[in-house]
Coordinates of C-alpha atoms in Angstrom, one line a residue:
Chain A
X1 CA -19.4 39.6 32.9
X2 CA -21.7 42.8 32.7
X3 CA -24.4 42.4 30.1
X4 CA -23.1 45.3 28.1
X5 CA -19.3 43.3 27.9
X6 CA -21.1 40.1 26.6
X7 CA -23.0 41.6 24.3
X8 CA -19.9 43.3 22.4
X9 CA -18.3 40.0 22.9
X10 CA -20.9 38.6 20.5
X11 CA -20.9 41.1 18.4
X12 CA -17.2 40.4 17.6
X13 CA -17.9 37.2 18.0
X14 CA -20.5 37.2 15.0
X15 CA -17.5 39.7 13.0
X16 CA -14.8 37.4 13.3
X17 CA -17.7 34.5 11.9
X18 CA -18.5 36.5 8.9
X19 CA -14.6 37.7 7.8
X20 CA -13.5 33.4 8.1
X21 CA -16.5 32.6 5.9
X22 CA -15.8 35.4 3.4
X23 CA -11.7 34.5 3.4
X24 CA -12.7 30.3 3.7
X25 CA -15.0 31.0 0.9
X26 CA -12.4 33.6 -1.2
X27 CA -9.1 31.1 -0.9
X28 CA -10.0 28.7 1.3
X29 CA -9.7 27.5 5.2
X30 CA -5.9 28.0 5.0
X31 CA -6.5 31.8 4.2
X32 CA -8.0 32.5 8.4
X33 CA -5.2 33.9 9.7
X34 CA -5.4 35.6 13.2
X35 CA -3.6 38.6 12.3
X36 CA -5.8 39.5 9.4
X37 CA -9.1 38.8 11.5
X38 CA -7.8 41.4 14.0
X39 CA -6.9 43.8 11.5
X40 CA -10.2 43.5 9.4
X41 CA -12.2 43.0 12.6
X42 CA -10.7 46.3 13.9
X43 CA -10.1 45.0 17.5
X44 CA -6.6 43.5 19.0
X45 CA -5.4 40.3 18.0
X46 CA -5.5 39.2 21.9
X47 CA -9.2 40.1 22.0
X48 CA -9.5 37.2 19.5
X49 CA -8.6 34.9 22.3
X50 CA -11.3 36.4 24.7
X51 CA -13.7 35.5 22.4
X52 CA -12.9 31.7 21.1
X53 CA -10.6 29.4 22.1
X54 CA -8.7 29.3 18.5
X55 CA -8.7 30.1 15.0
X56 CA -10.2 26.0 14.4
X57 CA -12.7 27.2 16.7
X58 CA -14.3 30.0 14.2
X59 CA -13.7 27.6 10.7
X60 CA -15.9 24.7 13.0
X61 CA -18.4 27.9 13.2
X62 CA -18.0 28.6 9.5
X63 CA -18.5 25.1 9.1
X64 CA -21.5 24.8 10.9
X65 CA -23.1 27.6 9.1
X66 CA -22.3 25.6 5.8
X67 CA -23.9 22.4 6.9
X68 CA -26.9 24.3 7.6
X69 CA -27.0 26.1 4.6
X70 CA -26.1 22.6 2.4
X71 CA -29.4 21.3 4.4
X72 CA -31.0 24.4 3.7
X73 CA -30.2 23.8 -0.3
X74 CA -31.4 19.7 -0.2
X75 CA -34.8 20.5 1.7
X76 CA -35.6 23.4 -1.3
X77 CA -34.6 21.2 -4.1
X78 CA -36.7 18.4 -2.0
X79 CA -39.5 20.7 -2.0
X80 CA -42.5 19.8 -3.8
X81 CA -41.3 16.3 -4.7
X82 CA -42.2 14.5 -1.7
X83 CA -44.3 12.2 -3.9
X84 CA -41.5 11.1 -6.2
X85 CA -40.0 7.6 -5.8
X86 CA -37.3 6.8 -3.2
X87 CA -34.6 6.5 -6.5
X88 CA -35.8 10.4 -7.5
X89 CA -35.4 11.5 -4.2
X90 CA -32.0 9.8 -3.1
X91 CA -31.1 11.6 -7.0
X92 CA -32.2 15.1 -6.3
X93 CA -30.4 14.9 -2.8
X94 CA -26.9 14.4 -4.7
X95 CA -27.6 16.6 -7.0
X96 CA -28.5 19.3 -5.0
X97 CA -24.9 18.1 -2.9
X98 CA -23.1 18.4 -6.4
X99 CA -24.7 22.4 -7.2
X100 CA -23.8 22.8 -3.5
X101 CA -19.8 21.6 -3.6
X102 CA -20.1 23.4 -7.3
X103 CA -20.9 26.8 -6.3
X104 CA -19.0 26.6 -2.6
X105 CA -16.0 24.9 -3.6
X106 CA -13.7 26.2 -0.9
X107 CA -16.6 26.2 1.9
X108 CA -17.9 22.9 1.1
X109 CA -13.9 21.8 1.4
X110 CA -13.4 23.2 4.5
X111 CA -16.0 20.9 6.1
X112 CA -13.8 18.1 5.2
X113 CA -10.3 19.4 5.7
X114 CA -11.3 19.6 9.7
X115 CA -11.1 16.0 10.4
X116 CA -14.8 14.5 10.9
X117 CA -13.9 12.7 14.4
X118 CA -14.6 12.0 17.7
X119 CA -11.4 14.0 19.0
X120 CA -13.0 17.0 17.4
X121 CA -14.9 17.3 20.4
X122 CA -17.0 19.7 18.3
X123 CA -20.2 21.4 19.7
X124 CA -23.6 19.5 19.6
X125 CA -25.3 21.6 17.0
X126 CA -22.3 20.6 14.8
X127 CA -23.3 17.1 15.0
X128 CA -27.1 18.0 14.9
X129 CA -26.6 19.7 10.7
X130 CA -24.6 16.6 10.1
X131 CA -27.1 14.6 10.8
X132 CA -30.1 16.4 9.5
X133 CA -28.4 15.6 6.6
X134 CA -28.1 12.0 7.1
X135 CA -31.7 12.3 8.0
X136 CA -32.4 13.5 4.6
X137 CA -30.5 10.8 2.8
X138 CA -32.0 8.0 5.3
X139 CA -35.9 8.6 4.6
X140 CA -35.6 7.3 0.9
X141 CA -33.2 4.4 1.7
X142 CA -35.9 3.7 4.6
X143 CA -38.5 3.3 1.9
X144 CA -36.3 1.3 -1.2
X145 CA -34.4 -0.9 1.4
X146 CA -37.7 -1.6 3.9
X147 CA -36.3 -5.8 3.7
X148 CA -32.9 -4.9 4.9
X149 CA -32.2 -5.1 8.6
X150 CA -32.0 -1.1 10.5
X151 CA -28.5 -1.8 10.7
X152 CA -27.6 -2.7 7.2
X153 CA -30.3 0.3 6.4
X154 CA -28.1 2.9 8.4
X155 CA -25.1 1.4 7.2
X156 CA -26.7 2.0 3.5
X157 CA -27.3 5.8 4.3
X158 CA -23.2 6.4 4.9
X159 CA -22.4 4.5 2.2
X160 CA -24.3 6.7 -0.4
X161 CA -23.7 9.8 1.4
X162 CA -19.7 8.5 1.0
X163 CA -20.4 7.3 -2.5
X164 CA -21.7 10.4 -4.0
X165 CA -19.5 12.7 -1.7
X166 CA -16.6 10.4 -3.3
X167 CA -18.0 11.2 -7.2
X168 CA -18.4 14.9 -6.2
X169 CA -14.8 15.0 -4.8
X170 CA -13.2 13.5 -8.0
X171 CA -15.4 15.4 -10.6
X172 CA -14.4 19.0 -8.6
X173 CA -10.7 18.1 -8.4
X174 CA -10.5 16.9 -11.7
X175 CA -12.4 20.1 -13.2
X176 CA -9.7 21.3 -15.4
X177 CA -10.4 18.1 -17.2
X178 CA -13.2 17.2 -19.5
X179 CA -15.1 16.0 -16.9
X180 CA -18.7 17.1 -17.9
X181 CA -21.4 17.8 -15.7
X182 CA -23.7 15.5 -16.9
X183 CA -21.0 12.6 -17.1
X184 CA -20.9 13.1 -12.9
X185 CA -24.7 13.7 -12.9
X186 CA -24.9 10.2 -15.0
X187 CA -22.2 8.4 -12.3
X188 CA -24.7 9.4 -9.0
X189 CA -27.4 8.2 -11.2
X190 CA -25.4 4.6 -11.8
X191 CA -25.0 4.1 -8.2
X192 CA -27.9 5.0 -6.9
X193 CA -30.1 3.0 -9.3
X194 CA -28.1 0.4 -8.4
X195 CA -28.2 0.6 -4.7
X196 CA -31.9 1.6 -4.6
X197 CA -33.2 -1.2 -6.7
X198 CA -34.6 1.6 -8.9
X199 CA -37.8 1.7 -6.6
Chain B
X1 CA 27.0 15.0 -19.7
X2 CA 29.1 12.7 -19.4
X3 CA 28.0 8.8 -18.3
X4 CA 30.3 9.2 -15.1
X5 CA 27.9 12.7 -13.8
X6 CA 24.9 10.7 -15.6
X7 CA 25.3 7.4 -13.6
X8 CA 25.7 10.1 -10.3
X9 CA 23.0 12.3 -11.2
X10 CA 20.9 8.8 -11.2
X11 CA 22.4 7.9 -7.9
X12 CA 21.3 11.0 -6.4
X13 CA 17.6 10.9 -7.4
X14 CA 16.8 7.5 -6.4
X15 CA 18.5 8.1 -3.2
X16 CA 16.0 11.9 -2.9
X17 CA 13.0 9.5 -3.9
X18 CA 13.5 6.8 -1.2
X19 CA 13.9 9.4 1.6
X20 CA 11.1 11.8 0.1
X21 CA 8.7 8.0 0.6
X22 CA 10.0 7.9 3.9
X23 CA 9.4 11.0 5.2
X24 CA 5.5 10.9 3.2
X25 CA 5.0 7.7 4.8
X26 CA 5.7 8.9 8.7
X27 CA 4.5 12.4 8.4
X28 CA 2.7 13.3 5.2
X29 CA 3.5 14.8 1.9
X30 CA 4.1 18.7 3.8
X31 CA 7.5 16.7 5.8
X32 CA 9.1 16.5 2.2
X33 CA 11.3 19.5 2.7
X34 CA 14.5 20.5 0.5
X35 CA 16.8 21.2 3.4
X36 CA 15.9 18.3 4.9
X37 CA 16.5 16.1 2.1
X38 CA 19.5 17.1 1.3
X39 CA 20.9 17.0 4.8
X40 CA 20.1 13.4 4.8
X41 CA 21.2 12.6 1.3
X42 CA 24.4 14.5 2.3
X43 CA 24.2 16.5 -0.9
X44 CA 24.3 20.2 -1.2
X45 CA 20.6 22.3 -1.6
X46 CA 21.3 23.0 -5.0
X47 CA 22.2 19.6 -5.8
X48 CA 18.4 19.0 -6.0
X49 CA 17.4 21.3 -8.4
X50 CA 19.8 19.3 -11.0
X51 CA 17.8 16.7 -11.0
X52 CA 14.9 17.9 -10.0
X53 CA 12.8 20.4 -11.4
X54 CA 11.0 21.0 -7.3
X55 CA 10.0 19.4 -4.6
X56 CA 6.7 18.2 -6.2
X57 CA 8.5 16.5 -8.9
X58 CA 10.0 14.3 -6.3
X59 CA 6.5 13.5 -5.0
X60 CA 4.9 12.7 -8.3
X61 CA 7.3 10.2 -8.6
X62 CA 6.7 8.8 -5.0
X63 CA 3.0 8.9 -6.2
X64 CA 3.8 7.0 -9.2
X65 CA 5.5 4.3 -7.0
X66 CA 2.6 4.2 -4.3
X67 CA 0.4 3.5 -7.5
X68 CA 2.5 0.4 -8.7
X69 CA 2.4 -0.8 -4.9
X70 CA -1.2 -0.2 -5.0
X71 CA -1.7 -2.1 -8.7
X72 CA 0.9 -5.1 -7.2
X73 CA -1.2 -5.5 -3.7
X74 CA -5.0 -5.4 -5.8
X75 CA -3.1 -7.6 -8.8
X76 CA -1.7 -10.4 -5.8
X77 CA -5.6 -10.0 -4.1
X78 CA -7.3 -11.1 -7.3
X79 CA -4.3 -13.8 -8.4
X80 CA -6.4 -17.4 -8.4
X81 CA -9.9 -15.8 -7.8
X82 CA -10.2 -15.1 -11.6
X83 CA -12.8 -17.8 -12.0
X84 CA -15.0 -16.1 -8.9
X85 CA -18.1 -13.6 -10.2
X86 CA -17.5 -9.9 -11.2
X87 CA -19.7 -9.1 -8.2
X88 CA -17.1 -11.4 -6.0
X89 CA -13.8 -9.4 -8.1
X90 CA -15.1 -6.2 -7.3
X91 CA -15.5 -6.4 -3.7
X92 CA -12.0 -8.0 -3.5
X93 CA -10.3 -4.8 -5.9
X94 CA -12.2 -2.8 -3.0
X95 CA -10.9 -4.7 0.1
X96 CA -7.3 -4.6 -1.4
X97 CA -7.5 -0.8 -1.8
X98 CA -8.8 -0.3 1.6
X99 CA -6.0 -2.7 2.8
X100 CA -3.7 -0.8 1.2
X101 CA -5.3 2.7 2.5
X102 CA -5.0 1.5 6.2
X103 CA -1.5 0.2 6.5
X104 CA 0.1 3.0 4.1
X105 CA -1.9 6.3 5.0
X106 CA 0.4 9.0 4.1
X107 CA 1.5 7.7 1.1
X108 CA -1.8 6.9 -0.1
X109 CA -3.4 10.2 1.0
X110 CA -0.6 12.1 -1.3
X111 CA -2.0 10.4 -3.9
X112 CA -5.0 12.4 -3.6
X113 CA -3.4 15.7 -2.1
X114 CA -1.8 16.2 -5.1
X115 CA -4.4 17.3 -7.4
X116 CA -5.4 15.2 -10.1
X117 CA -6.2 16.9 -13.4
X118 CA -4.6 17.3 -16.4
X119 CA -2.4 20.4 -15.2
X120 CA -0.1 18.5 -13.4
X121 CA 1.3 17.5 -16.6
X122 CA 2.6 14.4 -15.3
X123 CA 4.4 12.2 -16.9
X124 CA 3.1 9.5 -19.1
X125 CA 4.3 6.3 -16.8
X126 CA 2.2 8.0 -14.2
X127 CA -1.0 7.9 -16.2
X128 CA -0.1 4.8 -17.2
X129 CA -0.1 3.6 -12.9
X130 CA -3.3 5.1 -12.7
X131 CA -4.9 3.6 -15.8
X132 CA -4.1 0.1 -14.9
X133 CA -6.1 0.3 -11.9
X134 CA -9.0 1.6 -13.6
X135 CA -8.4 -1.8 -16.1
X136 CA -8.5 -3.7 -12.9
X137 CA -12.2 -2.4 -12.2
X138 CA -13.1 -2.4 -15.9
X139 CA -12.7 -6.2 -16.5
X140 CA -15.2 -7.2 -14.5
X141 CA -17.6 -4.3 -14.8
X142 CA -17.8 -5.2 -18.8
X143 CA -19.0 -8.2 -17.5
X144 CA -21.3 -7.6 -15.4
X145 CA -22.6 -4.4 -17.2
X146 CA -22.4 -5.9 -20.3
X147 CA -25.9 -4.6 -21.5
X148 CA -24.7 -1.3 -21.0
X149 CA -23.7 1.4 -23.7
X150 CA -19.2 1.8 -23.7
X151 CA -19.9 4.8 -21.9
X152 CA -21.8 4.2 -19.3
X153 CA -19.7 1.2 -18.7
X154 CA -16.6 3.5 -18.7
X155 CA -18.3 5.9 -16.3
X156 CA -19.5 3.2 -13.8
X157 CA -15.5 2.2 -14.1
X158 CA -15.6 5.6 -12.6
X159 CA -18.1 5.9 -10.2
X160 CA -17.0 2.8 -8.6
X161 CA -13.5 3.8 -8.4
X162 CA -14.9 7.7 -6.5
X163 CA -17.5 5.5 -4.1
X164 CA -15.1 3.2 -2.7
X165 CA -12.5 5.7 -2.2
X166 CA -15.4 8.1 -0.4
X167 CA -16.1 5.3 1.4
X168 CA -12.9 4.5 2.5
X169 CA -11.7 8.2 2.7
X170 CA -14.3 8.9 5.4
X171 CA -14.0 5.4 7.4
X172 CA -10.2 6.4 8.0
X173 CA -10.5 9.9 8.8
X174 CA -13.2 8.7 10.8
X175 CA -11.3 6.1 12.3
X176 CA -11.2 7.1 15.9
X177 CA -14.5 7.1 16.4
X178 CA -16.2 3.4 15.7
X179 CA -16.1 2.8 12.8
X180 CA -15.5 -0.8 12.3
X181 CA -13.8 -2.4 9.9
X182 CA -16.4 -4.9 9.4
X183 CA -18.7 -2.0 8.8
X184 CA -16.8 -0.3 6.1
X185 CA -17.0 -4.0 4.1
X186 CA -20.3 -3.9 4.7
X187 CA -20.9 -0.6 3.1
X188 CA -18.6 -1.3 0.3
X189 CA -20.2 -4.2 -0.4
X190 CA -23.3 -2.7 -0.3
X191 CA -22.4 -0.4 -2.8
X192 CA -20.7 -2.7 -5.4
X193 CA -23.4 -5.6 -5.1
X194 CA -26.3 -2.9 -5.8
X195 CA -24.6 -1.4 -8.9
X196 CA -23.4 -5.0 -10.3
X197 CA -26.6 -6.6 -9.6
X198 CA -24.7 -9.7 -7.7
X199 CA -24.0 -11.0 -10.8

């Protein structure tokens, strides 16, 4: 491949990225449709194909780019409060995960509408903003769960990540409702005192 | 009407109802598909919408059945442990539903794919279902909350109910990579003795 062909190959490539996350973020991952790519895109709806493998390849892409930006959002809000206690911290992480899944509804969605397997056989730096994340979550349980065994501890991480990913879920669906804000803000607050001991 | 189209008309729906299940249970909530039910129910396409208002009608009330099952297998879990500790109750309300969420997938994921606000104007026996697992997890969490304000106690009701399921959302969607099961009781009891205090 001449340099000139791979660069226009990225070009498109980078196009194709930035129309998925616009129509994942507009209606939602079901709204990439390879048709409407080519036709924004301006290029042929084969020339797609040259480019990725398929359509779940690009929404994994999207995806990435909203892991990193979710990890982007928890290390601002973390900013500056690297002296609270492990209970603030683990608190300010889900909150910043709630503003997140509040403001990028259909993105944030998207990441778990792909199943989150093995068979995904998804690119390393995929795996690598999942687990900064986990990262993230894992320093504060480190320091409020120092007694329990690294197992139990890591174990402890996916749990709260699950936990408040499950409150989130629940408290978006159920928006219509009168579930308040400060209701789901109290329920990750519940949990998380609990499970950290409120150390 | 007259009792002889009534009693038929009856007939009809129960018979839409148990093949709607079936199909949910092998294939998921999108194989519930009007020409297919009626093919199998040997009725004509139109013969649906006399009884039926749509195809999500049918599975709201599949829903509302998989919620009964799911009441009836956490009610037969907790039958003779009533005497054990809240701390004990909860983790066996969280086992049965993830029970439950393993050996009946599809059914239980329609539960969820279905969204869950007050739009759906469901009927009241379905909000009934839902409520009486909710009781299930409130009787021991005014136990062991019992210091807490009637609101906080209702929303730990809550965020119990959203961590399990996150918890036992992402161990099955995860389950082809290892995740053990012994794992996920770890991390739900992790979860449910931190918050109760192992009382």
């Amino acid at each position: 491949m001449t340099e000139k062909i791979e660069k226009r190959h990225k070009a498109l490539r980078e196009k194709l990225v930035e129309i998925a996350e616009q129509r994942i973020a507009a209606d939602g991952m079901e709204a990439v449709k390879a048709r409407d790519l080519a036709k924004t895109a301006e290029c042929a709806l084969g020339a797609i194909y040259n480019v990725f493998d398929d359509i779940r390849e690009i929404i994994l892409i999207v995806n990435g780019r909203t892991f990193q930006r979710l990890g982007d959002a928890v290390q601002h809000d973390l900013a500056g409060r690297e002296n609270t206690s492990p209970t603030e911290r683990l608190i300010t992480i889900a909150n910043a995960y709630l503003d997140f899944a509040v403001e990028n509804t259909n993105l944030w969605r998207s990441l778990f509408d792909i199943p989150f397997s093995s068979d995904l056989n998804a690119p390393q730096w995929y795996w690598n903003e999942l687990d900064r994340l986990f990262q993230y979550i894992a320093g504060p349980v480190n320091e409020c769960c120092a007694q329990m065994s690294d197992t139990d501890r890591t174990l402890m991480t996916r749990a709260l990540f699950s936990s408040v990913h499950g409150i989130v879920s629940f408290g978006i669906e159920n928006r219509t409702t009168p579930v308040a804000r400060d209701e789901l803000e109290r329920m990750i607050e519940q949990i998380i005192i609990g499970v950290s001991g409120n150390k």
